[in-house]
Coordinates of C-alpha atoms and ligand atoms in Angstrom, one line a residue:
X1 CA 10.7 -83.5 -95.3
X2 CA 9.1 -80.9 -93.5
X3 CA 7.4 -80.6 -89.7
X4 CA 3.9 -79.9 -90.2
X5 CA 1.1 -79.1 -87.9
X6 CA -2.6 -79.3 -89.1
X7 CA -5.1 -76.8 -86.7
X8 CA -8.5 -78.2 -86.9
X9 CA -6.9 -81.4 -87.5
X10 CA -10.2 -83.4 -86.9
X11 CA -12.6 -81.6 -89.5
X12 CA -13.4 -81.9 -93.3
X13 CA -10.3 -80.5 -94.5
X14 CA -7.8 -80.1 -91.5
X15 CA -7.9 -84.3 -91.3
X16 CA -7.5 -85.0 -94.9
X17 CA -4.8 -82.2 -95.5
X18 CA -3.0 -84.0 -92.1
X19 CA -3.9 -87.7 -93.4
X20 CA -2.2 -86.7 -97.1
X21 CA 0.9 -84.6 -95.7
X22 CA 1.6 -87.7 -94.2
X23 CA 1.1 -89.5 -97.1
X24 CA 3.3 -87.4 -99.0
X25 CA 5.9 -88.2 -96.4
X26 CA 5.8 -84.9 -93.8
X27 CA 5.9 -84.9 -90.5
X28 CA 2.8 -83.9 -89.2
X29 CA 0.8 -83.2 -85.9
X30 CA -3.3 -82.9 -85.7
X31 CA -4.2 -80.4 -83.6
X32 CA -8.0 -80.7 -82.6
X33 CA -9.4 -78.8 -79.1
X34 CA -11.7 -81.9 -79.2
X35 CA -10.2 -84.4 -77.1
X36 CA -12.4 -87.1 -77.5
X37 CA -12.2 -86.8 -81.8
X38 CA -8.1 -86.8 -80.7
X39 CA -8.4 -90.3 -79.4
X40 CA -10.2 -91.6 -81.4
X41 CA -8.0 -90.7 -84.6
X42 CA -5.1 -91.9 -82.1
X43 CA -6.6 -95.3 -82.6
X44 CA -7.2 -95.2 -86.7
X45 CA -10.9 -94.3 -86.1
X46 CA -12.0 -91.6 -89.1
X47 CA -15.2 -89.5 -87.3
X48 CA -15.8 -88.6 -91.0
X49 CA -16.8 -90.4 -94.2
X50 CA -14.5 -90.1 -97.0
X51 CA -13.4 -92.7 -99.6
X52 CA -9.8 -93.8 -98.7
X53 CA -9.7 -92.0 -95.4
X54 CA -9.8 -95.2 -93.1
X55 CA -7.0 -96.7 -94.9
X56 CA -4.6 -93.9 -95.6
X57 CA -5.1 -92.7 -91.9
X58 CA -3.9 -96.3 -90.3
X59 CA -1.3 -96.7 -93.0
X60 CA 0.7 -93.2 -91.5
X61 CA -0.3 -93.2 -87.8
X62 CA 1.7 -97.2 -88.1
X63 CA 4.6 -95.3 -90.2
X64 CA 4.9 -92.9 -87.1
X65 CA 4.4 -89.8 -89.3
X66 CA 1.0 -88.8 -88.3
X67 CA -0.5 -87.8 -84.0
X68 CA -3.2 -86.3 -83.0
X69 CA -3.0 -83.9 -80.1
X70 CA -5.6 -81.4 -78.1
X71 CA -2.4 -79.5 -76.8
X72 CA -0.9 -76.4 -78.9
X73 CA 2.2 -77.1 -76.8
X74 CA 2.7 -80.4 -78.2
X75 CA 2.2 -79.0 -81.5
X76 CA 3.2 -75.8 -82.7
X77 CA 6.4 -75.0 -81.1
X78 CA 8.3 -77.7 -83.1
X79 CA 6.2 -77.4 -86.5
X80 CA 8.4 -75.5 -89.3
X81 CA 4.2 -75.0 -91.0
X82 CA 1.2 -74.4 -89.1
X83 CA -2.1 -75.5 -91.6
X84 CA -4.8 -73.2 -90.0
X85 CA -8.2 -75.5 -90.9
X86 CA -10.4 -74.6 -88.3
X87 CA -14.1 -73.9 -89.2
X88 CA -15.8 -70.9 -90.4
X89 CA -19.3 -71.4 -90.1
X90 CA -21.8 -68.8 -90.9
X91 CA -23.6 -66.0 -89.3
X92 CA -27.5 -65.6 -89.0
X93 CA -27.1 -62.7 -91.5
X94 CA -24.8 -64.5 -93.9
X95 CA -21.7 -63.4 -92.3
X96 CA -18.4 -65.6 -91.7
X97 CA -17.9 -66.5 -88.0
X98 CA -14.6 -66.0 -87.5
X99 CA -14.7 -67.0 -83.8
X100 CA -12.8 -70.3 -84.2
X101 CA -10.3 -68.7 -86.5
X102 CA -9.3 -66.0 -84.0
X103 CA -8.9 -68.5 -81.1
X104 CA -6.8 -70.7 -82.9
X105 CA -4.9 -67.4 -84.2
X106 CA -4.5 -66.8 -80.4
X107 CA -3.1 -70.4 -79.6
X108 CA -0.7 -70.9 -82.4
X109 CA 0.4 -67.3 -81.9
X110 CA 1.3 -68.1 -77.9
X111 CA 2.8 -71.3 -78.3
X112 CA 5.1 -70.2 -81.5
X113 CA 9.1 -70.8 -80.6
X114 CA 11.1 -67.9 -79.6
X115 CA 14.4 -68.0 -82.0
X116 CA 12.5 -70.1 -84.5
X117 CA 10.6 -69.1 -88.3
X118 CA 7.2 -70.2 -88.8
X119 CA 4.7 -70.5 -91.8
X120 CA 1.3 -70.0 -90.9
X121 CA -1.1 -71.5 -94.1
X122 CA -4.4 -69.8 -94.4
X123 CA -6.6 -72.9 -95.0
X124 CA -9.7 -72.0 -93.6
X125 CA -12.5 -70.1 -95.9
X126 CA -12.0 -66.7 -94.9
X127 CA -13.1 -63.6 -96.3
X128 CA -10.8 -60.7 -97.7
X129 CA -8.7 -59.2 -95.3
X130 CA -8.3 -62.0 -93.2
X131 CA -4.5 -63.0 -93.4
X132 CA -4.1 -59.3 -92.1
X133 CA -6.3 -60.8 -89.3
X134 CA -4.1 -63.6 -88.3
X135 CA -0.9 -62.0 -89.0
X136 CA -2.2 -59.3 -86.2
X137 CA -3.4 -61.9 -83.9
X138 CA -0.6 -63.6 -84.1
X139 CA 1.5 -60.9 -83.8
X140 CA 0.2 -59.5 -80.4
X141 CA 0.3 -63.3 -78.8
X142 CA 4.0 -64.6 -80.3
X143 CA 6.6 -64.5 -77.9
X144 CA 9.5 -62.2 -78.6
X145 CA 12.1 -63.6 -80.5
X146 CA 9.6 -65.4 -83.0
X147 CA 9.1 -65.4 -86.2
X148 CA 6.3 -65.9 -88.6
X149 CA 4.8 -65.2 -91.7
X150 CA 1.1 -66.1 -93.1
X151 CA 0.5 -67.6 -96.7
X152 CA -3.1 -68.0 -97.8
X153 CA -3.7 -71.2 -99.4
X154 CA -7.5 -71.8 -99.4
X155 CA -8.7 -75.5 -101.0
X156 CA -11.3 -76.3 -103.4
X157 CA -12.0 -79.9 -101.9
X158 CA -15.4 -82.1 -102.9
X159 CA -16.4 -83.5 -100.1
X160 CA -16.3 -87.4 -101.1
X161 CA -13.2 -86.5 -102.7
X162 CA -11.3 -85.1 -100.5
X163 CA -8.4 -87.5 -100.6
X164 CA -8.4 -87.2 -104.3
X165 CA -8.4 -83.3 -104.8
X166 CA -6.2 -82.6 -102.2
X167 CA -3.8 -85.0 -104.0
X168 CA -4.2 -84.4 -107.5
X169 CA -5.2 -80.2 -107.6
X170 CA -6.4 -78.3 -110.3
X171 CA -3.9 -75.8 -109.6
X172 CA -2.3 -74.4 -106.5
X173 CA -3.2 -70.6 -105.3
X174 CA -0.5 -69.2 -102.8
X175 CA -1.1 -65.7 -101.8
X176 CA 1.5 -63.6 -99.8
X177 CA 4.2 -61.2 -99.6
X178 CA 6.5 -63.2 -98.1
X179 CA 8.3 -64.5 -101.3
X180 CA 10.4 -67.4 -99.0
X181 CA 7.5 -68.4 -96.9
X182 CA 5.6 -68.7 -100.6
X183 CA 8.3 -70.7 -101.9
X184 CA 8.5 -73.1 -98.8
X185 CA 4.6 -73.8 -99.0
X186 CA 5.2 -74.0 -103.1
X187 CA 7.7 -76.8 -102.4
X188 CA 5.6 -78.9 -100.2
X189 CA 2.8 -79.0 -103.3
X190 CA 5.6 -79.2 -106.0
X191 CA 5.3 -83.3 -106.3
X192 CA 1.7 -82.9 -107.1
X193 CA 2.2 -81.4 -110.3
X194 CA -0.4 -79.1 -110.6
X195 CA 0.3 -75.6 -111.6
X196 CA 1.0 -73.2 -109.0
X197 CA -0.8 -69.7 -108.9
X198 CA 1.2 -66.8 -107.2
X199 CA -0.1 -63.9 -105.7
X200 CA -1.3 -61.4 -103.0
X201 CA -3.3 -62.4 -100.2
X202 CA -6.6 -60.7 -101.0
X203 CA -6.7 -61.6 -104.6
X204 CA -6.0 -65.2 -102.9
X205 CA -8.6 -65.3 -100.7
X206 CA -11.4 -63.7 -103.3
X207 CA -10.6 -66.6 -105.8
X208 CA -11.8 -69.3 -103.6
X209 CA -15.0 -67.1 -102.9
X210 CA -15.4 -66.2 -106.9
X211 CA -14.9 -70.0 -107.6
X212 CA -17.6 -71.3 -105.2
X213 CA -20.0 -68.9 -105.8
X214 CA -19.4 -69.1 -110.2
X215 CA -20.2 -73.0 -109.5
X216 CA -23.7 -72.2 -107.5
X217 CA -24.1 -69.5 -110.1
X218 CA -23.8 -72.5 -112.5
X219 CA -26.3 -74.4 -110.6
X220 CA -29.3 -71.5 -110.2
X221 CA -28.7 -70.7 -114.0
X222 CA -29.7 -74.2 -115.0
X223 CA -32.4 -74.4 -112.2
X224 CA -33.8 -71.1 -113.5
X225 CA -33.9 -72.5 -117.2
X226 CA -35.7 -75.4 -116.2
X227 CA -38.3 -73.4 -114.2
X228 CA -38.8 -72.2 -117.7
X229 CA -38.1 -75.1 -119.6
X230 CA -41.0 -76.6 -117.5
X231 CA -43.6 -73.5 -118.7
X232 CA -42.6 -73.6 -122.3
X233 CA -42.4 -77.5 -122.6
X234 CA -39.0 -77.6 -123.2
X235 CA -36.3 -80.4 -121.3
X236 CA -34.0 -78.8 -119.6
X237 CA -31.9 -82.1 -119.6
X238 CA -31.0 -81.6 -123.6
X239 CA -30.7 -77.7 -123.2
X240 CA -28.0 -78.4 -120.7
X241 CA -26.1 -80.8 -122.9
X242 CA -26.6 -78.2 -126.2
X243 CA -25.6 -75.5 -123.8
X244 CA -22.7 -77.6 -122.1
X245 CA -21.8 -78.7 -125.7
X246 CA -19.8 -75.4 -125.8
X247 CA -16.2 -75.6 -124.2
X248 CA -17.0 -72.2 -123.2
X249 CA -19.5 -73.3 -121.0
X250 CA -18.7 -76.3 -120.1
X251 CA -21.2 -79.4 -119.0
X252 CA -20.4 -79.5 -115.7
X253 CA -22.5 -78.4 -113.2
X254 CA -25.6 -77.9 -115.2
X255 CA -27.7 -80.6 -113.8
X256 CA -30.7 -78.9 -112.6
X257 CA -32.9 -80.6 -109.5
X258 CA -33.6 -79.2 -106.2
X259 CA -30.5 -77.2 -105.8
X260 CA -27.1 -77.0 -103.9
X261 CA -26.3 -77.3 -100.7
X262 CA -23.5 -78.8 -98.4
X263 CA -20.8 -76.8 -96.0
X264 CA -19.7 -74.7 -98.5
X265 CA -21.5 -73.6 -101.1
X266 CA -24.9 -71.7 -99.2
X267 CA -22.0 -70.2 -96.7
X268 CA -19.7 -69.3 -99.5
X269 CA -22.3 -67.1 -101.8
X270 CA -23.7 -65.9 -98.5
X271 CA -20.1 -64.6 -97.2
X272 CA -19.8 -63.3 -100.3
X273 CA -22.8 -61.1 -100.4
X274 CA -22.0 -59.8 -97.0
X275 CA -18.7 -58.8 -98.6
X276 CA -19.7 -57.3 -101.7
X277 CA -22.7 -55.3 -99.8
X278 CA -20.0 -54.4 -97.2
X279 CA -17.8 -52.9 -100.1
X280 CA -20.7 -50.6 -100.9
X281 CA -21.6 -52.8 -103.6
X282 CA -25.0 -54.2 -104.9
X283 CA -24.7 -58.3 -104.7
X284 CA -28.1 -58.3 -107.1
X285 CA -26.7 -61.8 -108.9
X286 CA -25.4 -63.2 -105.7
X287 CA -28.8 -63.0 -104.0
X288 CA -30.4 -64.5 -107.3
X289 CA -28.8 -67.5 -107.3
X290 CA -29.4 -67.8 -103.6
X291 CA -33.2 -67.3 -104.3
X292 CA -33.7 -69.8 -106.9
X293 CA -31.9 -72.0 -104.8
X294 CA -34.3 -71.9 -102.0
X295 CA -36.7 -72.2 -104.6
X296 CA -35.9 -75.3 -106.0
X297 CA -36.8 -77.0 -103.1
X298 CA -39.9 -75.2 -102.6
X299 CA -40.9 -75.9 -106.0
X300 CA -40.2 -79.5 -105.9
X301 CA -42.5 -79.9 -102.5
X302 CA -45.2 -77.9 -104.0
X303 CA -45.1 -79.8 -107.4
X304 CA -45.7 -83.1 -104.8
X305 CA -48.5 -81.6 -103.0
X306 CA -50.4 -80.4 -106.6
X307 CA -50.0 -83.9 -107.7
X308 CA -50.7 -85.7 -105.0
X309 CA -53.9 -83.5 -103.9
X310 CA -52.5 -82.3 -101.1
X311 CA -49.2 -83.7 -98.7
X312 CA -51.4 -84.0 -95.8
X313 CA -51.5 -87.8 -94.5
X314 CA -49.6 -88.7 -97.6
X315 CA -46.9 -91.8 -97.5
X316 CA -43.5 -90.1 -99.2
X317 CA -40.6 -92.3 -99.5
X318 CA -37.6 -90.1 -99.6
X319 CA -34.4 -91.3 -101.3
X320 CA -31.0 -90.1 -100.0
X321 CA -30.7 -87.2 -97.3
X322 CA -27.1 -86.3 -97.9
X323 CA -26.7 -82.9 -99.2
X324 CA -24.7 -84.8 -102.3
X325 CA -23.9 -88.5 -102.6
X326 CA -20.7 -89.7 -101.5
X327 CA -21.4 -88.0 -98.1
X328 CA -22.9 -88.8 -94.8
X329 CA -23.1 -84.7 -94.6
X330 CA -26.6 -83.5 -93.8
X331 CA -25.6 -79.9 -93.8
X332 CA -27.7 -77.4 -95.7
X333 CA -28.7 -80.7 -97.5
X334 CA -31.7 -79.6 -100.0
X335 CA -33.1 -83.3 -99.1
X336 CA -33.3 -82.2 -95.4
X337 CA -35.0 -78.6 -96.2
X338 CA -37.7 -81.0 -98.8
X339 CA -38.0 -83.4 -95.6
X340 CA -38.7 -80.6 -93.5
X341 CA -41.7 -78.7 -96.1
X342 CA -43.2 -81.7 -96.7
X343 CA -43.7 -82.9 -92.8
X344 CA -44.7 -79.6 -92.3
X345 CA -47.8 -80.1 -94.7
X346 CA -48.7 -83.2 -93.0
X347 CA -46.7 -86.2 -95.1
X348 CA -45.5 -88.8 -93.7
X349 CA -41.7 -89.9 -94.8
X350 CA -39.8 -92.9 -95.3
X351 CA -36.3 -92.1 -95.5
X352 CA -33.5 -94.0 -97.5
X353 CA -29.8 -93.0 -97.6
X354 CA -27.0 -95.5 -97.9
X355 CA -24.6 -93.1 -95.4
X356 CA -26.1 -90.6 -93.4
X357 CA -29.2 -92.4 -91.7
X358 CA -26.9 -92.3 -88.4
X359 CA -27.2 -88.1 -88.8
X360 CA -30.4 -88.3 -89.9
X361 CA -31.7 -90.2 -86.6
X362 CA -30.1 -86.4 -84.7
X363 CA -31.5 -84.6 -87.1
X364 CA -35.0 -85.7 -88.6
X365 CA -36.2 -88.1 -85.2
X366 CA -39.6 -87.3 -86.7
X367 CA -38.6 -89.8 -90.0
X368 CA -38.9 -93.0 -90.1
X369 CA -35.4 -94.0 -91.3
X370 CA -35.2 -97.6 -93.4
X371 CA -32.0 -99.3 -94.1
X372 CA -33.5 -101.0 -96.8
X373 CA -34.3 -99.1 -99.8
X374 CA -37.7 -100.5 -100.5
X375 CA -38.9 -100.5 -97.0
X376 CA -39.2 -96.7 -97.9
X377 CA -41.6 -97.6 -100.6
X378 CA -44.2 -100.1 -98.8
X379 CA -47.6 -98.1 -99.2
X380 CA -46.1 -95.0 -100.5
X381 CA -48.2 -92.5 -102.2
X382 CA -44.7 -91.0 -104.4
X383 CA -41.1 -91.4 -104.3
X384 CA -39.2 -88.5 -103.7
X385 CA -35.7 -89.3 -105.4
X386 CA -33.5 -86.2 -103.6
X387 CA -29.7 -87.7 -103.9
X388 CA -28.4 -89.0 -106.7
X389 CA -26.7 -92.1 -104.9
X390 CA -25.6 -94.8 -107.9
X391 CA -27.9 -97.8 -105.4
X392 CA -31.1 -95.4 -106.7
X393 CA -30.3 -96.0 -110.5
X394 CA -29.5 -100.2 -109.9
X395 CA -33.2 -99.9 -108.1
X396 CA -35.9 -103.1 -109.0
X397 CA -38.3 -100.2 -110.5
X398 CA -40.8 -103.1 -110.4
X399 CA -40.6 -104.0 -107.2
X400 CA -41.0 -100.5 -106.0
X401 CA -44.2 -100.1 -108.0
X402 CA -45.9 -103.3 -106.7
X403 CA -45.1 -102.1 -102.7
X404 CA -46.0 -98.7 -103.6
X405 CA -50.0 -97.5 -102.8
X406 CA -49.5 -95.0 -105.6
X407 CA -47.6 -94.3 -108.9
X408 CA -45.9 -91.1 -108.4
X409 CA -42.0 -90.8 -108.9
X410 CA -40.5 -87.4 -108.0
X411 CA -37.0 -87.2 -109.6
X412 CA -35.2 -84.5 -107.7
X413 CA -32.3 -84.7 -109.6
X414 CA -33.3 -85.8 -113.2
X415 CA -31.5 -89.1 -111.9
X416 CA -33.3 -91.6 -113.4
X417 CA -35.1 -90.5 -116.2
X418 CA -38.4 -91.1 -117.5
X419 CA -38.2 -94.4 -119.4
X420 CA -37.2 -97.0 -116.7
X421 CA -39.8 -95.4 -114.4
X422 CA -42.8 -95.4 -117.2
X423 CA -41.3 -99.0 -118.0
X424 CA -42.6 -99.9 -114.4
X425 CA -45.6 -98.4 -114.7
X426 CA -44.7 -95.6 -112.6
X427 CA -45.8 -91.5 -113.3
X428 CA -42.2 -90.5 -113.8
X429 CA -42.0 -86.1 -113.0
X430 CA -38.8 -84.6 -113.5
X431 CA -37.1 -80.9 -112.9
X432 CA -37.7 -78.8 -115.9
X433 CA -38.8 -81.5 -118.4
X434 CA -42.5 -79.3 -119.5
X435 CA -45.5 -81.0 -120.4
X436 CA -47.0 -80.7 -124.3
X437 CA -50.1 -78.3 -122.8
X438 CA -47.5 -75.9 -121.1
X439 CA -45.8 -76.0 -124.4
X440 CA -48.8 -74.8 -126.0
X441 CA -50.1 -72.1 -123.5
X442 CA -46.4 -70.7 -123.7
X443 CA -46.4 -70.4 -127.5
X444 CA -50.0 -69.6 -127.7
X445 CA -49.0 -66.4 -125.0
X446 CA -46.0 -65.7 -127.0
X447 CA -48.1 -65.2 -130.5
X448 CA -51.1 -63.4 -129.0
X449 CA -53.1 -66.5 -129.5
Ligands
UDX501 C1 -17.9 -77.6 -103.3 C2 -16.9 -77.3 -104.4 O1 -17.1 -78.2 -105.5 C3 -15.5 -77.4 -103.8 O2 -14.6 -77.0 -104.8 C4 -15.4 -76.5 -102.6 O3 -14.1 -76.5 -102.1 C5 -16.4 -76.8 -101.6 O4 -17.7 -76.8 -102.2 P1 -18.9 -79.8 -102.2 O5 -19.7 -78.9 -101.2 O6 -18.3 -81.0 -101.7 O7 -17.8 -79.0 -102.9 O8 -20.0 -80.3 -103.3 P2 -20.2 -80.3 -104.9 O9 -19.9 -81.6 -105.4 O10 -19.6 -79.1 -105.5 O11 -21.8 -80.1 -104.9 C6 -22.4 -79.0 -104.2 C7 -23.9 -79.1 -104.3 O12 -24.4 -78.8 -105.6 C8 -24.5 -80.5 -104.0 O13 -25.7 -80.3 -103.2 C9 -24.9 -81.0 -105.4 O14 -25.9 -81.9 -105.4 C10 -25.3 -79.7 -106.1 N1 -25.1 -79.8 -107.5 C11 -23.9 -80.0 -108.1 C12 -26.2 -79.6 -108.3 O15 -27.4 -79.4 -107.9 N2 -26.1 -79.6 -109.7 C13 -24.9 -79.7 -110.3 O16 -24.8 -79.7 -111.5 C14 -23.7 -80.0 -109.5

């Protein structure tokens, strides 16, 4: 069993990769600067929402496997692998902030045993290059007499899932040049199963970039379709599943609505932009899907102000805020950037999410947040549906309709559908499901007529 310590130990990824190490029966150390989050974890509280992660995170602090620390010297010196999972958010113009990264490169770097061998496992999304960025960092703070070598391992977690995916990969991508520091971190992965991908660092760090941004590529293709879909009269729900139909495509990932968002997926395409115009390249599809993701969400809030004659002193009850369900994570949420449009045209929102109204109260104070789903409705003028959360599809339809003061339903996410919303008596509007007229103005444009 093997002496790990996890940097960043109290995010997303550094506390599930520290929770399952355990699990899997390591050794392991959290290392978060935040001493407060430290303490907390210390006494089995999860800061973040993840299915499992209460249970698994008690069960190995009781074994004795699994600390928390805000001290590098009661961390790195005795690890045999250092997990670097610190946060690399973005920059205004797209660009990685590497700030965190180079600080904990710093700390691991000066606290790494003289006399000793050390793995250091790029977690953290980081663009190309940078395992020759922490080797150097490291480099110029180890003491003499240590030794070290860097292996980039980047994830490809769900949030929601995080538990699962780390424990049941897809594959395994181990990038380096360091063929025994490869095999080490190959060994602690072996007992998942999954195959394991070996290769250079740069080719490494690119496929986690190329995989996220194919996946929101996905995503604006089939939100681009339905903005035509809606114009010819077509559904874009039955061109998905005739397109999806092929293996070579794939269905997943084709449900179109009011676009991606989340910590990864906005930063991801947006880092890799910066790199592609960096390598004196043109990132022309990269900035496509970006732009028909932003205008998903414009769309859908303009769609509600056409229908409703105008957002201005309107009653919208919003349901879900999370950028995905299964979250409590607000961050680049589509729901949030739809909140934020239609308050700025005068609406008033009712917002529903069964886990992230406690970030919502931070970040939207000017929505009035209901625990109770149909609270959201009473004297609405439309439902916005924006997360797909399973409590939305088990909804009294009925109920909703007689609290409403209107009849509109706004499916975000082609969610619901049009026939249990119509069975209520509710005016049921989709993403990219076209009207007859459109249908025929597109044809008749098409013929000359
Ligand atoms: C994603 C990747 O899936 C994961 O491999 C990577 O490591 C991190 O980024 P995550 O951000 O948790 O994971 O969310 P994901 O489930 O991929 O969904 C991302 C966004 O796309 C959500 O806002 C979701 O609602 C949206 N989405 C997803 C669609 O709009 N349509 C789809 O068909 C699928």
């Amino acid at each position: 069993m093997t002496r790990v310590c996890v940097v960043g130990g109290g995010g997303y990824v550094g506390l599930g990769y520290a929770v399952a190490l355990a699990e899997l029966g390591h050794t392991v150390v959290g290392l978060d600067i935040d001493a407060a989050r430290v303490d907390q974890l210390n006494q089995g509280d999860s800061p973040i929402f993840e299915a499992g992660l209460p249970e698994m995170l008690e069960r190995n602090l009781a074994s004795g496997r699994l600390r928390f620390t805000a001290d590098y010297a009661n961390a790195v010196p005795e690890a045999e692998i250092v997990f670097l999972c610190t946060g690399t958010p973005s920059l205004s113009d797209g660009e990685a902030d590497l700030r965190q990264v180079r600080a904990a490169a710093t700390s691991i770097g000066a606290h790494l045993a003289s006399g000793r061998s050390t793995i250091i496992v790029n977690k953290s999304t980081m663009p190309v290059g940078a395992a020759e960025l922490v080797a150097g960092i490291v480099a110029e703070h180890a003491p003499q007499g240590a030794s070290y070598a860097v292996v980039s391992n980047p994830e490809f977690l769900r949030e929601g899932r995080v538990l699962h995916d780390i424990l049941h990969p897809d594959r395994v991508v181990l990038g380096g040049d360091d063929p025994r520091a490869v095999a080490t971190v190959a060994a602690l992965y072996e007992p998942l199963g999954a195959p394991i991908l070996r290769t250079d660092h740069r080719s490494a760090e690119l496929i986690k970039y190329a995989a996220n941004a194919f996946l929101a590529t996905k995503i604006s293709f089939i939100n681009d379709i339905a903005r035509l879909c809606e114009r010819l009269g077509a559904d874009v729900t039955i061109v998905a599943g005739g397109i999806g139909a092929d293996p070579r495509i794939g269905p997943r990932f084709l449900n179109a609505g009011i676009g991606f968002g989340g910590s990864c997926f906005p930063k991801d395409v947006g880092a890799l932009t910066r790199m592609t115009e960096g390598a004196g390249l043109h990132p022309g599809l990269l900035r496509a899907v970006l732009e028909i993701n932003r205008d998903a969400q414009r769309r859908f809030v303009t769609r509600a102000d056409q229908l409703l004659g105008g957002l201005d002193g309107r009653i919208v009850a919003l349901w879900g805020l999370a950028f995905k369900e299964g979250t409590d994570d607000l961050r680049e949420s589509p729901s949030v950037a739809v909140a934020e449009m239609m308050q700025e045209r005068g609406a008033q929102l009712r917002a529903h999410d069964p886990a992230a109204l406690a970030n919502a109260a931070r970040r939207l104070p000017w929505v009035t947040l209901c625990d109770d789903l149909y609270e959201t409705t009473r004297g609405a003028d439309a439902v916005a549906l924006c997360t797909p959360w399973p409590e939305y599809a088990a909804a009294d339809l009925k109920r909703v309709a007689a609290l409403m003061r209107g009849d509109l339903f706004l499916d975000g996410r082609n969610f619901l559908g049009p026939r249990p919303v119509e069975a209520a008596g509710l005016r049921y509007v989709g993403i990219g499901r076209g009207a007859r007229p459109a249908l025929d103005a597109g044809l008749a444009s098409l013929v000359g007529g």
